[in-house]
């Protein structure tokens, strides 16, 4: 028998191997769910979550058992591994789906253009109407100022780590930045409170909140920019050096532009990360029911503090407003994340 | 315009590892000198020491002297950036700046060195692209990204970029090894034209290419792995390929190396 013949017969063999078709799998899973229904009807078992768990376990057991008898041991193990990972995936996505679904369901009630364009000025706990305009302004100003502080600083640290420092110093700085990543957000707020407001005797303002957020953004920006700058091929730097371009200009005009999309993505993710911070912001910016466009004077609301204060209020009207504000915040974060993803996709370096 | 390069007892190190040992060599102006030799014998390292690109690598250093028309390029008060503007370099893999258009790639060396005048830049870009035999192919799309060109065009773009700053010497490290035969031919023709104005050094793995384009050939080799590379023989290309004085050169050229 030639080699060609033997591969031929191998192929024919594998073609003939018994397997459960897709439709069969669907029927088995549907049957498992049906069986779960019956179980919940006749036994003391009850509860929605319990039902999901029992149905899922039944599906796996029945599918693997059927596979073992029909398809053999190897395929049965394969089926088991596949369904186990699928289950893990579903378990991970379920909470996310529930959170999103619930926020949308509760938040949709008050969420409208009026809500987005009005403040709480003159709206009492028992009045309907009012909105989050003042909080949106506060959130945007605080996060933008925080980024204006932390982006240049973070970029410079990243450039220092990647381009200038000797390796031991770079390791030390990178370690410190990692430690900074672990700073609890309330500690950042406390730091600004004790240092800026109490020791230096500055007022409670949106700017103070921005400083706390900047502390939280800084390590994220350093690490993402560092990665992005590292992705810039050495060949590009060498090309610039070979043209007689000094190092600092090479970094500024060749390295950074090449890494821009990646760095921008990192900045957006850092913003998305801190936009929902509540404790440090509440601590040093206080709250305001009126529109305060000035981050340097007077207390300022933010979406997070708005949610925090209204959610624990006694009136249902206020709780509804908190949900609508939560929906607003989630939408803003979603826009940030999606833009970051789109930018990443355009980033030629990350694709390589 | 074109200048002579002379090295005296030049050794190159990466940290404690010696990559090149004691090379003394003269490259005459307005000629093409080819470096040949097995991989790892230090051709690239030696080439990069000629325009102070070697020192870009952390811990890399040299011993010995490199003279550009009798001026020590490693001498006190000499700026590496100025040396590199005088001695340009083309790399093995075409490396146009991905964020820049064709025009900006060619103008990069001038712009980044402070020249802003539009008329001056326009003139230099056209002159360099014509010099690199690329003008006719790209003149209608100067504002398109340089990365959109074919490999051979990208390499000619890099040559245009290198000659835009009007260097006196052009170092090329295996400029054709990533290219197809047609593009290789285009670059070889270009080298033939450029040698009227520049001193050219080219590293190549392709023996026929060395024979075709160069006037002088230098053969480097190393005794074994971990040993530094040495210059074995340098002579007129004609002589190296027909009647080398060293047995090792003959073995390498006839394929009996190793
Ligand atoms: N960046 C570097 N760091 C350390 N060693 C290097 C580096 N580049 C090259 N080398 C070593 O130097 C020797 C010569 O390399 P190279 O000059 O690239 O040889 P060639 O160009 O002739 O193939 C090799 O042993 C190589 O491993
Ligand atoms: Mg090489």
Coordinates of C-alpha atoms and ligand atoms in Angstrom, one line a residue, chain B residues 39-40 42-45 92 173-174 203 205, ligand 2:
Chain B
X39 CA 27.1 36.4 8.6
X40 CA 28.2 37.7 12.0
X42 CA 31.1 42.3 11.9
X43 CA 30.4 44.0 8.6
X44 CA 27.3 45.8 9.9
X45 CA 29.1 46.7 13.1
X92 CA 18.7 46.5 5.3
X173 CA 23.8 47.8 4.8
X174 CA 22.5 45.0 2.6
X203 CA 27.5 45.6 2.6
X205 CA 25.7 39.0 0.8
Ligands
LIG2 MG1 24.7 42.6 8.9

